[in-house]
Coordinates of C-alpha atoms and ligand atoms in Angstrom, one line a residue:
M1 CA 49.9 13.1 75.4
K2 CA 47.8 12.0 72.4
K3 CA 49.4 9.4 70.2
T4 CA 48.0 7.7 67.1
K5 CA 47.4 4.1 67.8
V6 CA 48.3 1.8 64.9
Y7 CA 46.8 -1.6 64.2
D8 CA 46.1 -4.0 61.3
V9 CA 42.4 -4.1 62.1
L10 CA 40.0 -2.1 64.2
V11 CA 36.8 -3.8 65.5
L12 CA 34.1 -1.5 66.7
G13 CA 32.0 -3.4 69.2
S14 CA 32.4 -6.3 71.6
G15 CA 29.2 -8.3 71.1
I16 CA 29.1 -11.7 69.4
A17 CA 30.0 -10.2 66.0
G18 CA 33.0 -8.2 67.0
L19 CA 34.5 -10.7 69.4
S20 CA 34.2 -13.7 67.1
F21 CA 35.6 -11.7 64.2
A22 CA 38.6 -10.4 66.3
L23 CA 39.4 -14.0 67.4
K24 CA 39.5 -15.2 63.8
L25 CA 41.8 -12.4 62.7
A26 CA 44.1 -12.8 65.6
A27 CA 44.4 -16.4 64.7
K28 CA 45.6 -15.2 61.2
G29 CA 48.4 -13.2 62.9
C30 CA 46.8 -9.7 62.8
Q31 CA 47.2 -7.1 65.5
V32 CA 43.6 -6.2 66.4
A33 CA 42.1 -3.4 68.5
I34 CA 38.5 -3.8 69.8
L35 CA 36.9 -0.4 70.6
T36 CA 33.9 -0.7 72.8
K37 CA 31.9 2.2 74.2
K38 CA 31.1 0.8 77.6
D39 CA 32.2 -2.3 79.6
Q40 CA 33.3 -5.0 77.2
A41 CA 30.3 -7.3 78.1
E42 CA 27.7 -4.6 77.6
S43 CA 26.0 -5.4 74.3
N44 CA 22.7 -6.7 72.9
T45 CA 24.4 -10.1 72.8
N46 CA 24.6 -10.2 76.5
Y47 CA 20.8 -10.0 76.8
A48 CA 19.9 -12.6 74.2
Q49 CA 17.5 -15.1 75.8
G50 CA 15.9 -17.6 73.3
G51 CA 19.1 -18.9 71.7
I52 CA 20.7 -19.7 68.4
A53 CA 18.7 -21.2 65.5
C54 CA 20.8 -24.0 64.0
V55 CA 20.2 -27.3 62.5
T56 CA 21.7 -29.9 64.8
S57 CA 19.1 -32.6 65.2
P58 CA 18.7 -35.6 62.9
E59 CA 15.0 -34.8 62.8
D60 CA 15.7 -31.4 61.4
D61 CA 17.1 -30.4 58.1
V62 CA 18.8 -27.4 56.5
R63 CA 16.1 -27.1 53.8
S64 CA 13.5 -26.6 56.5
H65 CA 15.5 -23.9 58.3
I66 CA 16.0 -22.2 54.9
E67 CA 12.3 -22.3 54.1
D68 CA 11.3 -21.0 57.5
T69 CA 13.7 -18.0 57.1
L70 CA 12.3 -17.3 53.6
V71 CA 8.7 -17.4 54.8
A72 CA 9.4 -15.1 57.7
G73 CA 11.4 -12.7 55.4
D74 CA 8.2 -12.3 53.3
G75 CA 9.8 -12.4 49.9
L76 CA 12.7 -10.1 50.5
C77 CA 15.4 -12.4 51.6
D78 CA 18.4 -13.1 49.4
E79 CA 18.1 -16.8 48.9
T80 CA 21.8 -17.4 48.3
V81 CA 22.6 -15.6 51.5
V82 CA 20.0 -17.6 53.5
E83 CA 21.3 -20.9 52.1
Q84 CA 24.9 -20.1 52.9
I85 CA 24.3 -18.8 56.4
V86 CA 22.0 -21.7 57.4
K87 CA 24.5 -24.2 55.9
E88 CA 27.6 -22.7 57.6
G89 CA 25.8 -22.3 60.9
P90 CA 26.6 -25.8 62.5
P91 CA 30.4 -25.6 62.2
R92 CA 30.4 -22.0 63.6
V93 CA 28.2 -23.1 66.6
R94 CA 30.6 -26.0 67.1
E95 CA 33.4 -23.5 67.6
L96 CA 31.5 -21.9 70.4
I97 CA 31.1 -25.3 72.1
D98 CA 34.9 -25.8 71.6
F99 CA 35.4 -22.5 73.5
G100 CA 33.6 -24.1 76.4
L101 CA 30.0 -23.0 75.9
S102 CA 27.6 -25.7 77.1
F103 CA 24.1 -25.5 75.8
T104 CA 21.3 -26.8 78.0
A105 CA 21.0 -30.6 77.5
D106 CA 18.1 -33.0 77.9
P107 CA 18.4 -35.9 80.4
E108 CA 20.1 -38.1 77.7
G109 CA 22.8 -35.4 77.3
Q110 CA 21.5 -34.3 73.9
P111 CA 21.0 -30.5 73.3
S112 CA 17.6 -29.5 74.5
L113 CA 16.1 -27.7 71.5
G114 CA 13.7 -24.8 72.0
R115 CA 11.0 -23.6 69.6
E116 CA 10.2 -20.0 68.6
G117 CA 7.8 -18.2 66.3
G118 CA 8.1 -19.1 62.6
H119 CA 10.1 -22.2 63.1
S120 CA 8.6 -25.4 61.9
Q121 CA 10.9 -27.5 64.1
R122 CA 12.5 -27.4 67.5
R123 CA 16.0 -26.1 66.6
I124 CA 17.0 -23.4 69.1
L125 CA 20.1 -24.1 71.0
H126 CA 20.0 -22.3 74.3
V127 CA 21.5 -21.9 77.7
K128 CA 18.3 -21.7 79.8
D129 CA 17.2 -18.1 79.1
I130 CA 20.6 -16.6 79.4
T131 CA 22.1 -17.7 76.1
G132 CA 23.6 -14.3 75.2
R133 CA 25.4 -13.9 78.5
A134 CA 26.9 -17.4 78.2
I135 CA 28.1 -16.7 74.7
E136 CA 29.5 -13.3 75.6
Q137 CA 31.4 -14.8 78.6
A138 CA 32.8 -17.7 76.5
L139 CA 34.0 -15.3 73.8
L140 CA 35.5 -12.8 76.3
A141 CA 37.4 -15.6 78.0
Q142 CA 39.0 -16.5 74.6
I143 CA 39.8 -12.8 73.9
E144 CA 41.5 -12.6 77.3
R145 CA 43.9 -15.4 76.3
E146 CA 44.7 -13.8 72.9
A147 CA 47.8 -11.6 73.0
K148 CA 47.1 -10.1 69.6
V149 CA 43.8 -8.5 70.6
T150 CA 43.7 -5.4 72.7
V151 CA 40.3 -4.3 74.1
F152 CA 39.8 -0.5 74.6
E153 CA 36.7 -0.2 76.9
H154 CA 34.8 3.1 77.3
T155 CA 36.2 4.1 73.9
F156 CA 33.5 5.6 71.7
A157 CA 34.1 5.4 68.0
I158 CA 33.0 8.7 66.5
D159 CA 33.7 8.7 62.8
I160 CA 35.5 6.6 60.1
I161 CA 38.4 8.4 58.5
T162 CA 38.9 7.8 54.8
R163 CA 41.4 8.9 52.1
N164 CA 41.1 9.1 48.4
K165 CA 42.9 6.2 46.9
L166 CA 43.0 7.4 43.3
K167 CA 45.0 10.3 41.9
G168 CA 42.9 13.3 40.9
K169 CA 39.9 14.5 42.8
P170 CA 37.1 12.0 43.1
S171 CA 34.0 13.1 44.9
H172 CA 34.5 13.0 48.6
L173 CA 31.4 10.8 49.1
D174 CA 32.1 8.3 46.3
P175 CA 33.1 5.5 48.7
A176 CA 34.6 3.3 46.0
S177 CA 37.2 6.0 45.3
N178 CA 38.2 6.1 48.9
Q179 CA 39.7 3.7 51.5
V180 CA 39.5 3.4 55.2
V181 CA 42.6 4.6 57.2
G182 CA 41.2 4.7 60.7
C183 CA 38.7 6.3 63.0
Y184 CA 38.4 9.0 65.7
A185 CA 37.4 7.7 69.1
L186 CA 36.5 9.4 72.3
D187 CA 38.1 8.1 75.5
V188 CA 35.0 8.5 77.6
R189 CA 36.9 8.6 80.9
S190 CA 39.4 11.3 80.0
G191 CA 37.3 13.2 77.4
E192 CA 40.2 13.0 74.9
V193 CA 39.6 12.1 71.2
N194 CA 42.3 9.8 69.8
V195 CA 43.2 8.6 66.4
F196 CA 43.2 4.9 65.8
Q197 CA 44.9 4.1 62.5
A198 CA 44.3 0.9 60.5
P199 CA 43.5 0.0 56.9
V200 CA 40.5 -2.1 58.0
I201 CA 37.5 -1.4 60.2
M202 CA 34.9 -4.0 61.1
L203 CA 31.7 -2.3 62.2
A204 CA 30.1 -4.6 64.8
T205 CA 28.2 -1.9 66.7
G206 CA 24.9 -3.8 66.9
G207 CA 21.4 -2.4 66.8
A208 CA 19.4 0.8 67.3
G209 CA 16.5 0.0 69.6
L210 CA 17.1 3.3 71.4
V211 CA 15.6 5.2 68.5
Y212 CA 12.2 4.2 69.9
Q213 CA 10.8 5.2 73.3
Y214 CA 10.1 1.6 74.3
T215 CA 12.7 -1.1 73.5
S216 CA 14.1 -4.4 74.7
N217 CA 17.6 -3.2 74.0
P218 CA 20.2 -2.0 76.4
D219 CA 21.4 1.6 76.2
I220 CA 24.3 0.8 73.9
A221 CA 22.0 0.2 70.9
T222 CA 22.0 3.7 69.3
G223 CA 22.8 2.8 65.7
D224 CA 26.3 4.3 65.7
G225 CA 27.6 2.0 63.0
V226 CA 24.8 2.8 60.6
A227 CA 25.3 6.5 61.1
M228 CA 29.0 6.3 60.7
A229 CA 28.7 4.3 57.5
W230 CA 26.1 6.6 56.2
R231 CA 28.3 9.7 56.8
V232 CA 31.1 8.2 54.6
G233 CA 28.6 7.6 51.8
V234 CA 28.0 3.8 52.3
P235 CA 24.5 2.7 51.4
V236 CA 22.1 1.7 54.2
Q237 CA 19.3 -0.6 53.3
N238 CA 15.9 -1.9 54.5
M239 CA 15.9 0.2 57.6
E240 CA 12.0 0.4 57.7
F241 CA 12.0 -3.2 58.8
V242 CA 12.2 -2.6 62.6
Q243 CA 11.2 -5.7 64.5
F244 CA 8.9 -5.1 67.4
H245 CA 9.2 -8.1 69.8
P246 CA 5.6 -9.0 70.7
T247 CA 6.2 -9.8 74.3
T248 CA 8.0 -7.5 76.6
L249 CA 7.0 -7.1 80.2
Y250 CA 4.5 -4.2 80.6
N251 CA 5.3 -1.9 83.5
D252 CA 5.9 1.9 83.8
S253 CA 9.5 1.9 82.7
D254 CA 10.7 2.8 79.2
K255 CA 13.1 -0.1 79.4
R256 CA 11.2 -3.2 78.5
F257 CA 12.4 -6.6 79.9
L258 CA 12.0 -9.3 77.3
I259 CA 9.7 -12.3 77.8
S260 CA 11.4 -14.7 75.4
E261 CA 9.4 -16.2 72.5
A262 CA 10.7 -19.5 73.9
V263 CA 8.0 -19.1 76.5
R264 CA 5.4 -19.3 73.8
G265 CA 7.5 -22.2 72.4
E266 CA 6.7 -24.0 75.6
G267 CA 2.9 -23.4 75.0
A268 CA 2.2 -19.9 76.4
I269 CA -1.0 -18.3 75.0
L270 CA -1.6 -14.7 74.3
R271 CA -4.9 -13.4 75.6
N272 CA -6.7 -10.1 75.3
M273 CA -8.3 -8.1 78.2
A274 CA -11.4 -10.3 78.0
G275 CA -9.2 -13.3 78.6
E276 CA -9.8 -14.6 75.0
A277 CA -7.0 -16.4 73.2
F278 CA -6.9 -14.3 70.0
M279 CA -4.0 -15.5 67.8
E280 CA -6.1 -18.1 66.0
K281 CA -8.0 -15.1 64.4
Y282 CA -4.7 -13.9 62.9
H283 CA -2.6 -16.8 61.7
P284 CA -2.7 -20.6 61.4
L285 CA 0.4 -20.9 63.5
K286 CA -1.4 -19.0 66.3
D287 CA 0.9 -17.9 69.1
L288 CA 4.0 -19.1 67.1
A289 CA 3.3 -17.1 64.0
P290 CA 6.2 -14.9 62.7
R291 CA 6.9 -11.9 64.9
D292 CA 5.5 -9.2 62.6
V293 CA 2.1 -11.0 62.6
V294 CA 2.0 -11.5 66.4
A295 CA 3.1 -7.9 67.2
R296 CA 0.4 -6.5 64.9
A297 CA -2.2 -8.8 66.3
I298 CA -1.4 -7.6 69.9
D299 CA -1.4 -4.0 68.7
S300 CA -4.8 -4.5 67.0
E301 CA -6.3 -6.2 70.1
M302 CA -5.0 -3.4 72.4
K303 CA -6.5 -0.7 70.1
R304 CA -9.8 -2.6 69.8
T305 CA -10.2 -3.1 73.5
G306 CA -8.6 0.2 74.5
S307 CA -6.1 -1.6 76.7
R308 CA -2.4 -0.9 77.6
H309 CA -1.2 -4.5 77.2
A310 CA -2.1 -8.1 76.4
W311 CA -1.7 -11.1 78.7
L312 CA 0.7 -14.0 78.3
D313 CA -0.6 -17.2 79.9
I314 CA 1.8 -20.0 80.7
T315 CA 0.0 -21.2 83.8
H316 CA -0.5 -24.7 82.3
L317 CA 3.1 -25.3 83.5
S318 CA 4.2 -25.5 87.2
S319 CA 6.1 -22.7 88.8
E320 CA 8.9 -25.1 89.6
S321 CA 9.4 -26.2 86.0
L322 CA 9.2 -22.6 84.7
E323 CA 11.8 -21.5 87.2
K324 CA 14.1 -24.2 86.0
R325 CA 13.6 -23.5 82.3
F326 CA 13.4 -19.7 82.5
P327 CA 15.3 -18.7 85.7
Q328 CA 15.9 -15.1 84.6
I329 CA 12.4 -14.4 83.3
F330 CA 10.9 -16.1 86.4
A331 CA 13.0 -13.9 88.7
Q332 CA 12.1 -10.7 86.8
C333 CA 8.4 -11.6 87.0
K334 CA 8.8 -12.3 90.7
Q335 CA 10.3 -8.8 91.2
N336 CA 7.0 -7.5 89.6
D337 CA 4.9 -9.6 92.0
L338 CA 4.1 -12.2 89.3
D339 CA 4.4 -16.0 89.6
M340 CA 4.6 -17.3 86.1
G341 CA 3.0 -20.6 87.0
K342 CA 0.0 -18.9 88.5
D343 CA -0.4 -15.4 87.1
W344 CA -0.9 -14.1 83.6
I345 CA 2.0 -11.8 82.5
P346 CA 1.1 -8.3 81.1
V347 CA 3.0 -7.9 77.8
V348 CA 3.4 -5.3 75.1
P349 CA 5.4 -5.1 71.9
A350 CA 8.7 -3.0 72.0
A351 CA 11.4 -2.2 69.4
H352 CA 13.8 -5.1 69.4
Y353 CA 15.8 -5.6 66.3
V354 CA 16.7 -3.7 63.1
C355 CA 16.6 -6.0 60.1
G356 CA 18.2 -3.5 57.8
G357 CA 21.5 -1.8 58.1
V358 CA 24.8 -1.2 56.3
A359 CA 24.6 -3.0 53.0
T360 CA 27.2 -5.8 52.8
T361 CA 28.0 -8.8 50.7
L362 CA 28.0 -12.3 52.2
D363 CA 31.6 -11.6 53.0
A364 CA 30.8 -8.6 55.2
E365 CA 32.3 -6.2 52.6
T366 CA 30.7 -2.7 52.1
V367 CA 31.3 -0.6 49.0
L368 CA 34.0 1.4 50.8
P369 CA 37.4 -0.5 50.6
G370 CA 38.5 -1.4 54.1
L371 CA 35.1 -1.1 55.7
Y372 CA 33.3 -4.2 56.7
A373 CA 30.2 -4.8 58.8
C374 CA 28.7 -7.8 60.5
G375 CA 26.1 -8.6 63.1
E376 CA 23.0 -6.5 63.7
V377 CA 24.5 -3.4 62.1
A378 CA 24.7 -5.1 58.7
C379 CA 22.1 -5.8 56.1
T380 CA 23.2 -9.0 54.3
G381 CA 19.9 -10.1 52.9
L382 CA 19.4 -12.9 55.4
H383 CA 16.4 -11.4 57.2
G384 CA 14.5 -9.8 54.3
A385 CA 11.4 -8.0 55.6
N386 CA 11.3 -9.8 59.0
R387 CA 14.0 -11.7 60.9
L388 CA 13.2 -15.3 61.9
A389 CA 13.6 -15.7 65.6
S390 CA 17.2 -16.5 66.8
N391 CA 18.7 -16.1 63.4
S392 CA 20.7 -13.1 64.4
L393 CA 23.3 -14.7 66.6
L394 CA 23.7 -17.3 63.9
E395 CA 24.2 -14.6 61.2
A396 CA 26.8 -12.8 63.3
L397 CA 28.9 -15.9 63.7
V398 CA 28.9 -16.8 60.1
L399 CA 29.5 -13.3 58.8
A400 CA 32.4 -12.8 61.3
D401 CA 34.0 -15.9 59.9
R402 CA 33.5 -15.0 56.3
G403 CA 34.5 -11.4 57.0
A404 CA 37.8 -12.5 58.5
K405 CA 38.7 -14.5 55.4
A406 CA 37.8 -11.5 53.2
V407 CA 39.8 -9.1 55.4
E408 CA 42.9 -11.4 55.2
K409 CA 42.8 -11.1 51.4
Y410 CA 42.3 -7.3 51.5
L411 CA 45.2 -6.8 53.9
A412 CA 47.6 -8.7 51.5
K413 CA 46.9 -6.1 48.8
V414 CA 46.2 -2.7 50.4
P415 CA 49.0 -0.2 50.0
P416 CA 50.5 1.3 53.1
M417 CA 49.2 4.8 54.2
E418 CA 51.6 7.6 53.4
E419 CA 50.4 10.8 55.0
P420 CA 49.7 11.0 58.8
I421 CA 46.0 11.5 59.9
R422 CA 45.3 14.9 61.3
E423 CA 44.3 15.0 65.0
W424 CA 40.8 15.7 66.2
V425 CA 39.9 19.4 66.6
D426 CA 37.9 20.1 69.7
Y427 CA 35.3 22.9 69.1
G428 CA 34.5 24.1 72.6
G429 CA 33.3 23.5 76.1
H430 CA 30.3 22.2 77.9
S431 CA 27.2 24.0 79.2
E432 CA 24.8 22.5 81.7
D433 CA 21.9 24.4 80.1
E434 CA 22.6 22.8 76.7
R435 CA 22.9 19.4 78.3
V436 CA 19.2 19.7 79.5
V437 CA 18.2 20.6 75.9
L438 CA 20.1 17.6 74.6
L439 CA 18.2 15.3 76.9
H440 CA 14.9 16.8 75.8
N441 CA 16.0 16.2 72.2
W442 CA 16.6 12.5 73.0
E443 CA 13.1 12.2 74.5
E444 CA 11.5 14.0 71.6
L445 CA 13.2 11.9 69.0
R446 CA 12.3 8.6 70.7
R447 CA 8.7 9.6 71.3
T448 CA 8.3 10.9 67.7
M449 CA 9.5 7.5 66.4
W450 CA 7.3 5.6 68.7
D451 CA 4.2 7.6 67.9
Y452 CA 4.6 8.1 64.2
V453 CA 6.9 5.3 62.9
G454 CA 5.7 2.4 64.9
I455 CA 4.0 -0.9 64.1
V456 CA 1.2 0.6 61.9
R457 CA 2.3 3.5 59.7
S458 CA 0.8 6.0 57.3
T459 CA 2.4 8.4 54.8
R460 CA 1.0 11.4 56.6
R461 CA 2.6 10.3 59.9
L462 CA 5.9 9.4 58.3
T463 CA 6.1 12.8 56.7
R464 CA 5.3 14.5 59.9
A465 CA 7.9 12.5 61.7
R466 CA 10.5 13.4 59.0
T467 CA 9.9 17.1 59.5
R468 CA 10.4 16.8 63.2
I469 CA 13.5 14.7 63.0
R470 CA 15.0 17.0 60.4
N471 CA 14.5 20.0 62.7
L472 CA 16.2 18.1 65.4
A473 CA 19.0 17.2 63.1
R474 CA 19.7 20.8 62.4
E475 CA 19.7 21.7 66.1
I476 CA 22.1 18.9 66.9
Q477 CA 24.4 19.8 64.0
E478 CA 24.7 23.3 65.6
Y479 CA 25.5 21.9 69.1
Y480 CA 28.0 19.4 67.5
W481 CA 30.2 22.1 66.1
N482 CA 30.0 24.3 69.2
F483 CA 30.6 21.9 72.0
S484 CA 33.1 19.2 73.1
V485 CA 31.8 15.8 72.2
D486 CA 30.5 13.4 74.8
P487 CA 28.5 10.2 74.5
T488 CA 25.1 11.8 75.0
L489 CA 25.7 14.2 72.1
L490 CA 27.4 11.6 69.9
E491 CA 24.6 9.1 70.4
L492 CA 22.0 11.7 69.7
R493 CA 23.8 12.8 66.5
N494 CA 23.8 9.1 65.4
L495 CA 20.1 8.5 66.4
V496 CA 18.8 11.3 64.3
V497 CA 20.6 9.8 61.3
V498 CA 19.1 6.4 62.1
A499 CA 15.6 7.9 62.6
D500 CA 15.9 9.7 59.3
V501 CA 17.0 6.7 57.3
I502 CA 14.2 4.5 58.9
I503 CA 11.7 7.1 57.8
E504 CA 13.3 7.5 54.3
C505 CA 13.2 3.8 53.7
A506 CA 9.6 3.6 55.0
L507 CA 8.5 6.4 52.6
Q508 CA 10.3 4.6 49.7
R509 CA 8.3 1.4 50.3
K510 CA 4.9 1.9 48.7
E511 CA 3.6 -1.4 49.9
S512 CA 3.1 -3.4 53.1
R513 CA 5.6 -6.3 53.6
G514 CA 6.8 -8.1 56.6
L515 CA 7.5 -5.6 59.4
H516 CA 6.5 -2.6 57.4
Y517 CA 2.8 -2.0 57.4
T518 CA 1.2 1.2 56.1
I519 CA -2.5 1.8 55.9
D520 CA -1.9 3.8 52.6
H521 CA -0.4 0.8 50.8
P522 CA -1.8 -2.3 52.6
R523 CA -0.8 -4.8 49.8
K524 CA 2.5 -6.3 48.7
E525 CA 4.0 -5.2 45.4
K526 CA 4.7 -8.2 43.1
I527 CA 8.4 -7.6 42.7
P528 CA 10.2 -7.2 46.0
E529 CA 12.9 -4.6 46.2
N530 CA 15.3 -3.4 48.8
S531 CA 15.0 0.2 50.0
E532 CA 18.2 2.1 50.1
V533 CA 19.5 5.4 51.4
V534 CA 22.8 7.0 50.5
K535 CA 24.1 10.3 51.8
T536 CA 24.3 12.9 49.0
Ligands
FAD601 P1 25.9 -6.2 70.1 O1 25.9 -7.5 70.8 O2 24.8 -5.3 70.4 O3 27.3 -5.5 70.3 C1 27.5 -4.1 69.9 C2 28.8 -3.6 70.5 O4 29.1 -2.4 69.9 C3 28.6 -3.3 72.0 O5 29.8 -3.8 72.6 C4 28.6 -1.8 72.0 O6 29.0 -1.2 73.2 C5 29.5 -1.5 70.9 N1 29.3 -0.1 70.3 C6 28.2 0.4 69.7 N2 28.5 1.6 69.2 C7 29.8 1.9 69.5 C8 30.7 3.0 69.2 N3 30.3 4.1 68.7 N4 32.0 2.8 69.6 C9 32.4 1.7 70.2 N5 31.6 0.7 70.5 C10 30.3 0.7 70.1 N6 19.0 -12.9 68.8 C11 19.1 -14.2 68.6 O7 19.5 -14.7 67.6 N7 18.6 -15.0 69.6 C12 18.1 -14.5 70.8 O8 17.7 -15.3 71.6 C13 18.0 -13.1 71.0 N8 17.5 -12.6 72.1 C14 17.6 -11.2 72.3 C15 17.1 -10.7 73.5 C16 17.2 -9.3 73.7 C17 16.7 -8.7 75.0 C18 17.8 -8.5 72.7 C19 18.0 -7.0 73.0 C20 18.3 -9.0 71.5 C21 18.1 -10.4 71.3 N9 18.6 -11.0 70.1 C22 18.6 -12.3 69.9 C23 19.2 -10.2 69.1 C24 20.7 -10.4 69.2 O9 21.1 -10.4 70.6 C25 21.5 -9.2 68.6 O10 21.1 -9.0 67.3 C26 23.0 -9.6 68.5 O11 23.5 -10.0 69.8 C27 23.8 -8.5 68.0 O12 25.2 -8.8 68.1 P2 26.2 -7.7 67.6 O13 27.6 -8.3 68.0 O14 26.0 -7.4 66.2 O15 25.9 -6.4 68.5
SIN602 C1 13.5 -14.2 72.2 O1 14.1 -14.9 73.1 O2 12.3 -14.1 72.1 C2 14.4 -13.3 71.4 C3 14.8 -14.1 70.2 C4 15.3 -13.3 69.1 O3 15.3 -12.1 69.2 O4 15.8 -13.9 68.1

């Protein structure tokens, strides 16, 4: 039988942001439920390769990391946010080490620091090329020991439930007049939708790479948190800044395996079809220029030479040393009949990271009382128009910590909920015919975004994409009310929202800046502004 589950705090997502936030709150005595839509380890975090950008070496300094972040962000970062996150990084990373995470060390036992695009120093802490998996495992091991945290796997959060907190009748979508009371979540295994009740929700649902046909992201990255926040009237910002990672392995799959930027950090060179090293034509930092520049350069070389990929050449290093430094990438290349030490690797850009998201303060607060967001789902102001490599794991750790402090204060003052939450109403059954249509809709959406809202944009293409996405949205809305919900439908419902807000933000920006490049407005405006979309 269905029963409302009651907690102090609900955490949606079990990547670095959700897990580290849950641990902090449990330490403060809160009963925490983590809802995660697949296995608990399945997350973007689990696939992170390069590492965490953090100032740990005496040769490095905080100012330099701040400067590099601001340069990559192309004038749109919030400087206060950048300063704070960079400064608070080292103690947060120390906590991971205290949890038992051991970063790769040099022969003297000092952390071996990697380099990536846009960084003027070696400052990337890593665990070979499996940093994310090591972090995920270290955090999950802590969660396992924490009696106050319950993890609900295969539990898909559908929608945030809010209540008016003021007397009278404020507008339903005025988030400041409402407060969070819980969420509906689908038990994917039983098909039941349950109510989880709590005065606080932390959105830690990660990214949205699946909105594009080609992505480095795993299948969980469908922008659910952005869509949920948007549906309750919370502003979503800077969604046009989708980071295309320059180097994913080119093959005939839509899933693109990442070839870490750390490979270029060890001296790999990008070459075009004629074998020419081309990056010096595009940026003084050549192959280690910020990602937006490198992805556009590859795109331009591919178009110029009519080729399907570029080459990445790291053959100046031996196969043995490469296998030691990059065991996962080496193995993946081998599966594709490539020996990194001898063969050039065919690479293409693919959607990798969404710099925008749910607008939050530096304490992870949104405008809706009780709703918080951290990690890739959030837009704090750190990344501006282009994220500096390996800054996202860092941001998630810092925001989880600051968010936990803010939530503790909120819980001390929020009044208890009086009326019960109504149960979910199921609108119907399933039909196999409709399922096929849904899968076609998925493909159409992802292809439209790839073809019309990619690395180089134009107003005409964006407008065309908007028309198509809005038609899809109408169709999906009809299905949604006529059929029982399941993950495919719910994710598609969220992806159309994400696609729409990306296009809306892109159309708002009448300039080219960072990751957003449009041929109709190729220059930067003098005064940088955030784009913002709010449901009306
Ligand atoms: P995630 O780790 O993605 O976790 C999201 C969680 O939310 C998942 O558990 C998911 O199942 C769950 N979820 C989503 N929707 C729902 C829902 N509706 N209901 C319930 N649960 C839900 N960044 C770096 O800083 N350094 C790197 O080296 C690096 N390498 C990367 C390599 C790859 C291949 C990729 C894809 C990304 C990389 N990034 C890197 C980016 C970084 O990994 C992510 O930005 C970061 O891990 C996001 O963490 P998160 O906790 O916000 O989200
Ligand atoms: C990579 O290893 O190239 C990914 C790093 C990142 O996305 O920050």
